[in-house]
PDB file of C-alpha atoms in Angstrom:
ATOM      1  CA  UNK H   1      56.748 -32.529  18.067  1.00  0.00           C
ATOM      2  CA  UNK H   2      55.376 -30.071  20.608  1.00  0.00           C
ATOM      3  CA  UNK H   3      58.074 -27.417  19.774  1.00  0.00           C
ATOM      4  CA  UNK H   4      57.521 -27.947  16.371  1.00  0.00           C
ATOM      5  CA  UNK H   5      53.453 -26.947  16.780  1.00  0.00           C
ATOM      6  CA  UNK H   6      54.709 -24.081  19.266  1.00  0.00           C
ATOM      7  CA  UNK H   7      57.280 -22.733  16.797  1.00  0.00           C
ATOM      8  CA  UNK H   8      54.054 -22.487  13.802  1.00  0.00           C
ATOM      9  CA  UNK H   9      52.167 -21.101  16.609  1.00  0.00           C
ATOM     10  CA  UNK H  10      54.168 -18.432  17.610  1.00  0.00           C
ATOM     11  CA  UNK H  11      55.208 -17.491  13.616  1.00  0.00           C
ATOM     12  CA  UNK H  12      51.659 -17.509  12.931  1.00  0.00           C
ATOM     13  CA  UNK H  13      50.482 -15.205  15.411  1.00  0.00           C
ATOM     14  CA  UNK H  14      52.828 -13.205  14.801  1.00  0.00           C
ATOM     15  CA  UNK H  15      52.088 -12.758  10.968  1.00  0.00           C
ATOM     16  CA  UNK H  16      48.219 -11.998  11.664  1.00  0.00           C
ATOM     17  CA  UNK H  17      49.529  -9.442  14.036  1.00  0.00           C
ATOM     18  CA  UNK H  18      52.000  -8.169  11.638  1.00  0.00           C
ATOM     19  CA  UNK H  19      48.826  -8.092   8.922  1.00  0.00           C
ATOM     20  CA  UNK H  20      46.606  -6.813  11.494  1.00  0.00           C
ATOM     21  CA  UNK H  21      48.865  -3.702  12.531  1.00  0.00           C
ATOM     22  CA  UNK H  22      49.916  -3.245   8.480  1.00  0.00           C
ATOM     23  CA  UNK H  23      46.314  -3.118   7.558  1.00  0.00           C
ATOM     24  CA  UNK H  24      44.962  -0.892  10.153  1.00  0.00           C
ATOM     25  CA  UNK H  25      47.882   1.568   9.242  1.00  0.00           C
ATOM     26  CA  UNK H  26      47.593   1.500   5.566  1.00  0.00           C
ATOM     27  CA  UNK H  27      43.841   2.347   6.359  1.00  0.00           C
ATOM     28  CA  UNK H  28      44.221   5.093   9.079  1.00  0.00           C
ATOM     29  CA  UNK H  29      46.580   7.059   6.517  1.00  0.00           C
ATOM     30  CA  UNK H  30      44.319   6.677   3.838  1.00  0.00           C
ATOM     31  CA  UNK H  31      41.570   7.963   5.609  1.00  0.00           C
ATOM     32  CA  UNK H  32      43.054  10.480   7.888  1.00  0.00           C
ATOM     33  CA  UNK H  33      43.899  13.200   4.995  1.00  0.00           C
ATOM     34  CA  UNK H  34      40.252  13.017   3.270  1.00  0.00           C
ATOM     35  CA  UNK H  35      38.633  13.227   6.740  1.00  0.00           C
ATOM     36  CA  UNK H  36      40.935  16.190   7.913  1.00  0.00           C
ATOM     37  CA  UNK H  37      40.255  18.083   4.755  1.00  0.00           C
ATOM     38  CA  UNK H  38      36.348  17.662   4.649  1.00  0.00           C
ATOM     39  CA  UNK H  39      36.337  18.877   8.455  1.00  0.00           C
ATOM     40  CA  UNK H  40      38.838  21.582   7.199  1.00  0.00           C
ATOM     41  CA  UNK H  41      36.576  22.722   4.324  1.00  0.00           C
ATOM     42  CA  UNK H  42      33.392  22.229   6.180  1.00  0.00           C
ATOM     43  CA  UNK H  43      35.078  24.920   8.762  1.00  0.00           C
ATOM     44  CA  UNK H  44      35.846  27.425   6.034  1.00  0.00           C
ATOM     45  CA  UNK H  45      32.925  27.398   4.466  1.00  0.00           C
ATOM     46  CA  UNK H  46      30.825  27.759   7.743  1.00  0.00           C
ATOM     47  CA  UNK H  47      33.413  30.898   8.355  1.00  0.00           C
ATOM     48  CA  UNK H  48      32.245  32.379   5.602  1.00  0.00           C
ATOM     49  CA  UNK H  49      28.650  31.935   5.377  1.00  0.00           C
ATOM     50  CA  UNK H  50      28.071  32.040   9.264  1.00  0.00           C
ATOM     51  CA  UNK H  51      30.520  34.791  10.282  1.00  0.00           C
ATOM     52  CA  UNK H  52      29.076  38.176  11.924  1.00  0.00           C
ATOM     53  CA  UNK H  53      26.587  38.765  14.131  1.00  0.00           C
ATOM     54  CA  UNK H  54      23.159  36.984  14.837  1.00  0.00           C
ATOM     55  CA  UNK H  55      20.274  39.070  16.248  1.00  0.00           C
ATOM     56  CA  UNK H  56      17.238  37.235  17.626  1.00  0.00           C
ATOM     57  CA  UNK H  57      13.271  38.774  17.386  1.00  0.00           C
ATOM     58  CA  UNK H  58      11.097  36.929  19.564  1.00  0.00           C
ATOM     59  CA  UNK H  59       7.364  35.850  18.223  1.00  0.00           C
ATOM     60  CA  UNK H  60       4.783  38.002  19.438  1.00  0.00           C
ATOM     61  CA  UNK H  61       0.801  37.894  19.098  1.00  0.00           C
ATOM     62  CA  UNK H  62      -0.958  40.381  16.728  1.00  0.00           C
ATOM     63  CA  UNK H  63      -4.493  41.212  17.081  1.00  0.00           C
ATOM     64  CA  UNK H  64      -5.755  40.962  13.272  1.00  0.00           C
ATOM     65  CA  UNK H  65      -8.602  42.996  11.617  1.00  0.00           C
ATOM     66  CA  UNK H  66     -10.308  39.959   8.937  1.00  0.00           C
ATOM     67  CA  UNK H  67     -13.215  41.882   6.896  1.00  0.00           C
ATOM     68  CA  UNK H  68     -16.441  40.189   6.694  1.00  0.00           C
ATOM     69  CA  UNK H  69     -16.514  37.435   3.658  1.00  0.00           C
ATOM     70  CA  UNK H  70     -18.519  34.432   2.609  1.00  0.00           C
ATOM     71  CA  UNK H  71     -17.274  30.935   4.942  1.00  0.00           C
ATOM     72  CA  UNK H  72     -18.483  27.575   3.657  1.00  0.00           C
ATOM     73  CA  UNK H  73     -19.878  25.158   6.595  1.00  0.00           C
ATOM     74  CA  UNK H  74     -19.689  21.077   5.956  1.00  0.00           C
ATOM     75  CA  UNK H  75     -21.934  20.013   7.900  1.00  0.00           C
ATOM     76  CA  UNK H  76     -21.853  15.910   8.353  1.00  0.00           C
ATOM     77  CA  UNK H  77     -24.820  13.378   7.755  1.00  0.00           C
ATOM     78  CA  UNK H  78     -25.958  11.554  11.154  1.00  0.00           C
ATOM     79  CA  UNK H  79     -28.445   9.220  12.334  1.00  0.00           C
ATOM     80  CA  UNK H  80     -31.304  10.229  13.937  1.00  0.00           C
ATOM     81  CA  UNK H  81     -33.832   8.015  16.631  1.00  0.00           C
ATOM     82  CA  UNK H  82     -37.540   9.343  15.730  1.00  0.00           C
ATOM     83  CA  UNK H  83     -40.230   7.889  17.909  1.00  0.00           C
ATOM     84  CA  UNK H  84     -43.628   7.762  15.530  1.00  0.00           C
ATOM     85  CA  UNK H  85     -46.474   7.770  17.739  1.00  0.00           C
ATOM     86  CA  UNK H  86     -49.508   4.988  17.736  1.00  0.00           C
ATOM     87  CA  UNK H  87     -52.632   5.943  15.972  1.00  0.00           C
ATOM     88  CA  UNK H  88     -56.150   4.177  15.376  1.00  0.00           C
ATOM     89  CA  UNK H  89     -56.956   3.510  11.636  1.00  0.00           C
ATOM     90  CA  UNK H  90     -60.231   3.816  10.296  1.00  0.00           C
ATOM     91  CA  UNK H  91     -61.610   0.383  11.383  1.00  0.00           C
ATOM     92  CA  UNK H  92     -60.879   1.292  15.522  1.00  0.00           C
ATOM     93  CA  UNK H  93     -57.546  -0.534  15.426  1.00  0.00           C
ATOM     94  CA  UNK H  94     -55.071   0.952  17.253  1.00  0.00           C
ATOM     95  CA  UNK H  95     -51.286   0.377  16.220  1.00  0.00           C
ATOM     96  CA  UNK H  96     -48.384   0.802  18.555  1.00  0.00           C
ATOM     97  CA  UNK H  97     -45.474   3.537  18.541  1.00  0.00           C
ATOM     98  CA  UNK H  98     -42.487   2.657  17.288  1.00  0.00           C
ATOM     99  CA  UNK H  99     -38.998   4.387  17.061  1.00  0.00           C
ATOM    100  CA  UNK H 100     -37.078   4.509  13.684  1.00  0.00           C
ATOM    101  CA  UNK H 101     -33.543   5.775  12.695  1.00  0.00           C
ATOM    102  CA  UNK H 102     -33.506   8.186  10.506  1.00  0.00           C
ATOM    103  CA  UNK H 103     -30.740   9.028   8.314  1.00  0.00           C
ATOM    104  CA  UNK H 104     -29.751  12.661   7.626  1.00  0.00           C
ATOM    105  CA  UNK H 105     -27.378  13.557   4.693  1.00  0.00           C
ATOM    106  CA  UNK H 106     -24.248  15.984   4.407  1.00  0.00           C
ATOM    107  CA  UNK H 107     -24.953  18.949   3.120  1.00  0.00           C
ATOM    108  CA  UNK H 108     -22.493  21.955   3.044  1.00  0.00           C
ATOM    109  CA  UNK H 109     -23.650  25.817   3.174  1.00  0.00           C
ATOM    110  CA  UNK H 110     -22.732  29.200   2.665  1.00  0.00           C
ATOM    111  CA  UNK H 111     -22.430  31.476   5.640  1.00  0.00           C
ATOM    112  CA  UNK H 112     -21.836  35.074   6.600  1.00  0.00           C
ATOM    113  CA  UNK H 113     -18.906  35.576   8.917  1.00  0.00           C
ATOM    114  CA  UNK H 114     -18.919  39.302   9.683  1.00  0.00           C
ATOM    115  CA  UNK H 115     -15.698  41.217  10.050  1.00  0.00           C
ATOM    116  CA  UNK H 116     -14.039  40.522  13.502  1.00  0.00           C
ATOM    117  CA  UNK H 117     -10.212  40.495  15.439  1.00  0.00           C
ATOM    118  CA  UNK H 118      -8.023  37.621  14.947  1.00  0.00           C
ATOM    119  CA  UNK H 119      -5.010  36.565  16.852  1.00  0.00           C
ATOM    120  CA  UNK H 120      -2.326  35.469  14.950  1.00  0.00           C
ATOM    121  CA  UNK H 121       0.991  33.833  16.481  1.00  0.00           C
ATOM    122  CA  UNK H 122       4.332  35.214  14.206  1.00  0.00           C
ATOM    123  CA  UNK H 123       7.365  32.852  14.510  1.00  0.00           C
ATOM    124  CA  UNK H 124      10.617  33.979  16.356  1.00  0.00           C
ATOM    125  CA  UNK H 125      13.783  33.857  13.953  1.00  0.00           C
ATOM    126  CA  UNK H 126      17.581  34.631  13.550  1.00  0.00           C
ATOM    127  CA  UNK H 127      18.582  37.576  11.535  1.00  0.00           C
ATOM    128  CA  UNK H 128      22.144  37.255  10.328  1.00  0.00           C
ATOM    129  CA  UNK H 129      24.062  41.351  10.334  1.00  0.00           C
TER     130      UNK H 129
END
């Protein structure tokens, strides 16, 4: 009985291995040629695109002449503290001071921004010859 179980064993070890191996081959040839030529036409096509010569021009600052024009201003609401001062009414009574907040809406404006130098930062790139 217990060389019978080894025997089954053995046979079926040897078929998953046998499946195993066929499997892995049947998929390593099927993918080998499609990989092979997409690397191989990836190559030829950066050949041709990306052959030559590069050159590289650095970024630089440039000091900018801007003419004077028109510049609208947001400027945001905000809450105020305002401290009212006491007083005496008519009658001789005299009421306390007292602080408030005050709330002070958005508003936006137009202002005059004279001519003056800008810097302005231009980008380093590649050139292809």
């Amino acid at each position: 009985m217990n060389a019978k179980r080894s025997l089954s064993l053995a046979a079926a070890a040897a078929l998953l291995a046998g499946g195993a191996a066929i499997t892995t081959a049947g998929a390593a040839s099927a993918t080998t040629p499609a990989q092979t030529k997409s690397a191989a036409s990836y190559n030829a096509q950066y050949e041709t695109h990306h052959s030559g010569s590069y050159e590289w021009h650095a970024g630089y600052w440039e000091n900018k002449w801007v003419p004077g024009h028109w510049e609208k201003v947001h400027h945001a609401g905000y809450w105020e503290n305002q401290w009212h001062p006491g007083w005496a009414d008519t009658k001789g009574h005299h009421h306390h001071g007292y602080w408030h907040k005050t709330w002070h809406k958005a508003y936006d404006t137009n202002r005059w921004e004279p001519g003056h130098w800008m810097k302005t930062w231009h980008k380093g790139y590649w050139e292809h010859r």
